[in-house]
Amino acid sequence: RWVSDVAHELKTPLTSIRMFSELLENSPEIDAEKSAKYSGVISRESARLTRLINRLLDFSRLDRGEMKLNLESMDLAEFLRDTVETHRSPIEEAGFRLDAQISNEKEARVFGDRDALSQVVVNLISNAEKYAASGKEILVTMDFPSDERVRFAVHDRGKGIPRSVQ
């Protein structure tokens, strides 16, 4: 089942890349607006494919016990703001609104691997984009539910995950 799921995940962006590149190749009179739109799809799907392959490689390294984390202390609020800004453009080009509500109530220092944590946040944003339904709004939040805890979340306007699979 796992191999089937991976193959499907890889096949989806490849199909889009092939389809839109063929449209560009076989439509010599294509206007600039459509060309830019098709090129954008190819670019986004190529980036998605790269992320999927990198994720597979990470899983493989983790499974072999070879994955090394570069742990460091970082300001979670600053990290989340930077991550949102880095990924804002492709999300907004896809027709979504991406906002962040990051509490400045106090400093939230976390100890972790910046790249690994970034991948987690990007995956959550990507899932929100994929499942946001017609809402087209993604919100990244960070707050302090108690003195000892900090919480960050990625929200969308999709139907959510059924309780039976949570």
PDB file of C-alpha atoms in Angstrom:
ATOM      1  CA  ARG A   1       0.000   0.000   0.000  1.00  0.00           C
ATOM      2  CA  TRP A   2       2.799   2.434   0.883  1.00  0.00           C
ATOM      3  CA  VAL A   3       4.515   2.018  -2.501  1.00  0.00           C
ATOM      4  CA  SER A   4       1.175   2.571  -4.230  1.00  0.00           C
ATOM      5  CA  ASP A   5       0.591   5.788  -2.244  1.00  0.00           C
ATOM      6  CA  VAL A   6       4.092   7.063  -3.057  1.00  0.00           C
ATOM      7  CA  ALA A   7       3.699   6.235  -6.751  1.00  0.00           C
ATOM      8  CA  HIS A   8       0.392   8.106  -6.842  1.00  0.00           C
ATOM      9  CA  GLU A   9       1.901  11.132  -5.085  1.00  0.00           C
ATOM     10  CA  LEU A  10       4.769  11.227  -7.596  1.00  0.00           C
ATOM     11  CA  LYS A  11       2.548  10.575 -10.605  1.00  0.00           C
ATOM     12  CA  THR A  12       0.216  13.509  -9.922  1.00  0.00           C
ATOM     13  CA  PRO A  13       2.751  16.340 -10.376  1.00  0.00           C
ATOM     14  CA  LEU A  14       4.451  14.482 -13.232  1.00  0.00           C
ATOM     15  CA  THR A  15       1.126  14.267 -15.083  1.00  0.00           C
ATOM     16  CA  SER A  16       0.563  18.018 -14.664  1.00  0.00           C
ATOM     17  CA  ILE A  17       4.099  18.826 -15.788  1.00  0.00           C
ATOM     18  CA  ARG A  18       3.769  16.634 -18.874  1.00  0.00           C
ATOM     19  CA  MET A  19       0.305  17.960 -19.779  1.00  0.00           C
ATOM     20  CA  PHE A  20       1.179  21.663 -19.462  1.00  0.00           C
ATOM     21  CA  SER A  21       4.548  21.287 -21.203  1.00  0.00           C
ATOM     22  CA  GLU A  22       2.800  19.516 -24.101  1.00  0.00           C
ATOM     23  CA  LEU A  23       0.267  22.352 -24.272  1.00  0.00           C
ATOM     24  CA  LEU A  24       3.131  24.844 -24.534  1.00  0.00           C
ATOM     25  CA  GLU A  25       4.983  22.733 -27.088  1.00  0.00           C
ATOM     26  CA  ASN A  26       1.968  22.016 -29.315  1.00  0.00           C
ATOM     27  CA  SER A  27       0.360  25.460 -29.258  1.00  0.00           C
ATOM     28  CA  PRO A  28       2.636  27.796 -31.246  1.00  0.00           C
ATOM     29  CA  GLU A  29       0.115  30.662 -31.181  1.00  0.00           C
ATOM     30  CA  ILE A  30      -0.443  30.528 -27.422  1.00  0.00           C
ATOM     31  CA  ASP A  31      -0.823  33.992 -25.888  1.00  0.00           C
ATOM     32  CA  ALA A  32       1.555  35.328 -23.238  1.00  0.00           C
ATOM     33  CA  GLU A  33      -1.008  35.104 -20.424  1.00  0.00           C
ATOM     34  CA  LYS A  34      -1.700  31.411 -20.995  1.00  0.00           C
ATOM     35  CA  SER A  35       1.989  30.726 -21.475  1.00  0.00           C
ATOM     36  CA  ALA A  36       2.777  32.359 -18.135  1.00  0.00           C
ATOM     37  CA  LYS A  37      -0.055  30.427 -16.463  1.00  0.00           C
ATOM     38  CA  TYR A  38       1.100  27.085 -17.867  1.00  0.00           C
ATOM     39  CA  SER A  39       4.726  27.835 -16.987  1.00  0.00           C
ATOM     40  CA  GLY A  40       3.634  28.670 -13.445  1.00  0.00           C
ATOM     41  CA  VAL A  41       1.877  25.312 -13.113  1.00  0.00           C
ATOM     42  CA  ILE A  42       4.983  23.522 -14.396  1.00  0.00           C
ATOM     43  CA  SER A  43       7.171  25.424 -11.937  1.00  0.00           C
ATOM     44  CA  ARG A  44       4.904  24.746  -8.946  1.00  0.00           C
ATOM     45  CA  GLU A  45       4.466  21.074  -9.791  1.00  0.00           C
ATOM     46  CA  SER A  46       8.228  20.671 -10.309  1.00  0.00           C
ATOM     47  CA  ALA A  47       8.822  22.209  -6.876  1.00  0.00           C
ATOM     48  CA  ARG A  48       6.191  19.883  -5.420  1.00  0.00           C
ATOM     49  CA  LEU A  49       7.855  16.884  -7.030  1.00  0.00           C
ATOM     50  CA  THR A  50      11.220  17.966  -5.612  1.00  0.00           C
ATOM     51  CA  ARG A  51       9.692  18.250  -2.132  1.00  0.00           C
ATOM     52  CA  LEU A  52       8.155  14.785  -2.437  1.00  0.00           C
ATOM     53  CA  ILE A  53      11.443  13.243  -3.527  1.00  0.00           C
ATOM     54  CA  ASN A  54      13.337  15.028  -0.749  1.00  0.00           C
ATOM     55  CA  ARG A  55      10.776  13.762   1.751  1.00  0.00           C
ATOM     56  CA  LEU A  56      11.292  10.198   0.501  1.00  0.00           C
ATOM     57  CA  LEU A  57      15.058  10.602   0.845  1.00  0.00           C
ATOM     58  CA  ASP A  58      14.600  11.963   4.383  1.00  0.00           C
ATOM     59  CA  PHE A  59      12.426   8.963   5.302  1.00  0.00           C
ATOM     60  CA  SER A  60      15.072   6.644   3.892  1.00  0.00           C
ATOM     61  CA  ARG A  61      17.845   8.347   5.922  1.00  0.00           C
ATOM     62  CA  LEU A  62      15.661   8.283   9.025  1.00  0.00           C
ATOM     63  CA  ASP A  63      14.902   4.589   8.518  1.00  0.00           C
ATOM     64  CA  ARG A  64      18.634   3.822   8.234  1.00  0.00           C
ATOM     65  CA  GLY A  65      19.416   5.959  11.288  1.00  0.00           C
ATOM     66  CA  GLU A  66      21.505   8.299   9.141  1.00  0.00           C
ATOM     67  CA  MET A  67      19.441  11.468   9.420  1.00  0.00           C
ATOM     68  CA  LYS A  68      21.339  14.105  11.315  1.00  0.00           C
ATOM     69  CA  LEU A  69      19.556  17.078  12.824  1.00  0.00           C
ATOM     70  CA  ASN A  70      21.241  20.427  13.307  1.00  0.00           C
ATOM     71  CA  LEU A  71      19.713  21.494  16.602  1.00  0.00           C
ATOM     72  CA  GLU A  72      19.741  25.146  17.565  1.00  0.00           C
ATOM     73  CA  SER A  73      17.834  27.580  19.727  1.00  0.00           C
ATOM     74  CA  MET A  74      15.528  29.804  17.691  1.00  0.00           C
ATOM     75  CA  ASP A  75      12.770  32.353  18.142  1.00  0.00           C
ATOM     76  CA  LEU A  76       9.603  30.545  16.999  1.00  0.00           C
ATOM     77  CA  ALA A  77       7.727  33.759  16.133  1.00  0.00           C
ATOM     78  CA  GLU A  78      10.552  35.024  13.917  1.00  0.00           C
ATOM     79  CA  PHE A  79      10.938  31.589  12.325  1.00  0.00           C
ATOM     80  CA  LEU A  80       7.195  31.353  11.511  1.00  0.00           C
ATOM     81  CA  ARG A  81       7.086  34.888  10.079  1.00  0.00           C
ATOM     82  CA  ASP A  82      10.120  34.143   7.880  1.00  0.00           C
ATOM     83  CA  THR A  83       8.669  30.822   6.705  1.00  0.00           C
ATOM     84  CA  VAL A  84       5.321  32.414   5.816  1.00  0.00           C
ATOM     85  CA  GLU A  85       7.025  35.249   3.910  1.00  0.00           C
ATOM     86  CA  THR A  86       9.275  32.826   2.032  1.00  0.00           C
ATOM     87  CA  HIS A  87       6.268  30.820   0.833  1.00  0.00           C
ATOM     88  CA  ARG A  88       3.769  33.668   0.401  1.00  0.00           C
ATOM     89  CA  SER A  89       4.395  34.324  -3.294  1.00  0.00           C
ATOM     90  CA  PRO A  90       3.707  30.836  -4.710  1.00  0.00           C
ATOM     91  CA  ILE A  91       0.662  30.438  -2.454  1.00  0.00           C
ATOM     92  CA  GLU A  92      -0.775  33.798  -3.525  1.00  0.00           C
ATOM     93  CA  GLU A  93       0.027  33.056  -7.187  1.00  0.00           C
ATOM     94  CA  ALA A  94      -2.187  29.988  -6.784  1.00  0.00           C
ATOM     95  CA  GLY A  95      -5.057  32.301  -5.792  1.00  0.00           C
ATOM     96  CA  PHE A  96      -4.857  31.920  -2.007  1.00  0.00           C
ATOM     97  CA  ARG A  97      -4.520  34.470   0.748  1.00  0.00           C
ATOM     98  CA  LEU A  98      -1.810  33.573   3.269  1.00  0.00           C
ATOM     99  CA  ASP A  99      -1.795  35.443   6.577  1.00  0.00           C
ATOM    100  CA  ALA A 100       0.001  35.066   9.889  1.00  0.00           C
ATOM    101  CA  GLN A 101      -1.212  36.015  13.366  1.00  0.00           C
ATOM    102  CA  ILE A 102       1.853  35.634  15.550  1.00  0.00           C
ATOM    103  CA  SER A 103       1.554  36.648  19.198  1.00  0.00           C
ATOM    104  CA  ASN A 104       4.175  39.014  20.567  1.00  0.00           C
ATOM    105  CA  GLU A 105       2.949  38.359  24.117  1.00  0.00           C
ATOM    106  CA  LYS A 106       6.330  36.902  25.042  1.00  0.00           C
ATOM    107  CA  GLU A 107       9.349  35.281  23.424  1.00  0.00           C
ATOM    108  CA  ALA A 108       9.019  31.644  22.395  1.00  0.00           C
ATOM    109  CA  ARG A 109      12.445  30.013  22.106  1.00  0.00           C
ATOM    110  CA  VAL A 110      12.460  26.480  20.760  1.00  0.00           C
ATOM    111  CA  PHE A 111      15.306  24.020  20.293  1.00  0.00           C
ATOM    112  CA  GLY A 112      15.182  22.213  16.978  1.00  0.00           C
ATOM    113  CA  ASP A 113      16.403  21.741  13.432  1.00  0.00           C
ATOM    114  CA  ARG A 114      15.430  24.823  11.398  1.00  0.00           C
ATOM    115  CA  ASP A 115      15.237  22.952   8.074  1.00  0.00           C
ATOM    116  CA  ALA A 116      13.221  20.049   9.478  1.00  0.00           C
ATOM    117  CA  LEU A 117      10.803  22.395  11.245  1.00  0.00           C
ATOM    118  CA  SER A 118      10.513  24.468   8.077  1.00  0.00           C
ATOM    119  CA  GLN A 119       9.566  21.321   6.157  1.00  0.00           C
ATOM    120  CA  VAL A 120       6.840  20.593   8.726  1.00  0.00           C
ATOM    121  CA  VAL A 121       5.367  24.099   8.390  1.00  0.00           C
ATOM    122  CA  VAL A 122       5.605  24.027   4.577  1.00  0.00           C
ATOM    123  CA  ASN A 123       3.882  20.616   4.512  1.00  0.00           C
ATOM    124  CA  LEU A 124       1.071  21.976   6.694  1.00  0.00           C
ATOM    125  CA  ILE A 125       0.688  25.037   4.435  1.00  0.00           C
ATOM    126  CA  SER A 126       0.754  22.794   1.359  1.00  0.00           C
ATOM    127  CA  ASN A 127      -1.937  20.549   2.858  1.00  0.00           C
ATOM    128  CA  ALA A 128      -4.023  23.606   3.705  1.00  0.00           C
ATOM    129  CA  GLU A 129      -3.686  24.765   0.104  1.00  0.00           C
ATOM    130  CA  LYS A 130      -4.679  21.330  -1.153  1.00  0.00           C
ATOM    131  CA  TYR A 131      -7.711  20.941   1.139  1.00  0.00           C
ATOM    132  CA  ALA A 132      -8.877  24.526   1.680  1.00  0.00           C
ATOM    133  CA  ALA A 133     -11.905  23.960  -0.548  1.00  0.00           C
ATOM    134  CA  SER A 134     -13.352  27.199  -1.904  1.00  0.00           C
ATOM    135  CA  GLY A 135     -12.148  29.239   1.088  1.00  0.00           C
ATOM    136  CA  LYS A 136      -8.755  29.999  -0.487  1.00  0.00           C
ATOM    137  CA  GLU A 137      -7.555  31.366   2.862  1.00  0.00           C
ATOM    138  CA  ILE A 138      -4.662  29.996   4.909  1.00  0.00           C
ATOM    139  CA  LEU A 139      -3.783  31.354   8.323  1.00  0.00           C
ATOM    140  CA  VAL A 140      -0.666  30.533  10.360  1.00  0.00           C
ATOM    141  CA  THR A 141      -1.080  31.333  14.063  1.00  0.00           C
ATOM    142  CA  MET A 142       1.066  31.242  17.170  1.00  0.00           C
ATOM    143  CA  ASP A 143      -0.206  31.882  20.684  1.00  0.00           C
ATOM    144  CA  PHE A 144       0.366  30.974  24.324  1.00  0.00           C
ATOM    145  CA  PRO A 145      -2.446  28.786  25.723  1.00  0.00           C
ATOM    146  CA  SER A 146      -0.667  28.690  29.106  1.00  0.00           C
ATOM    147  CA  ASP A 147       2.505  29.959  30.772  1.00  0.00           C
ATOM    148  CA  GLU A 148       4.356  26.749  29.921  1.00  0.00           C
ATOM    149  CA  ARG A 149       3.112  26.223  26.371  1.00  0.00           C
ATOM    150  CA  VAL A 150       3.340  27.807  22.963  1.00  0.00           C
ATOM    151  CA  ARG A 151       1.107  26.628  20.110  1.00  0.00           C
ATOM    152  CA  PHE A 152       1.328  27.177  16.398  1.00  0.00           C
ATOM    153  CA  ALA A 153      -1.233  26.044  13.871  1.00  0.00           C
ATOM    154  CA  VAL A 154      -2.094  26.271  10.192  1.00  0.00           C
ATOM    155  CA  HIS A 155      -5.779  26.883   9.481  1.00  0.00           C
ATOM    156  CA  ASP A 156      -7.788  26.643   6.268  1.00  0.00           C
ATOM    157  CA  ARG A 157     -11.470  26.750   5.374  1.00  0.00           C
ATOM    158  CA  GLY A 158     -11.691  23.100   4.285  1.00  0.00           C
ATOM    159  CA  LYS A 159     -14.061  20.521   5.683  1.00  0.00           C
ATOM    160  CA  GLY A 160     -11.416  19.120   8.053  1.00  0.00           C
ATOM    161  CA  ILE A 161     -10.324  15.644   8.969  1.00  0.00           C
ATOM    162  CA  PRO A 162     -13.075  13.240  10.037  1.00  0.00           C
ATOM    163  CA  ARG A 163     -12.888  12.362  13.745  1.00  0.00           C
ATOM    164  CA  SER A 164     -12.719   8.665  12.808  1.00  0.00           C
ATOM    165  CA  VAL A 165      -9.198   9.093  11.348  1.00  0.00           C
ATOM    166  CA  GLN A 166      -7.786  11.589  13.825  1.00  0.00           C
TER     167      GLN A 166
END
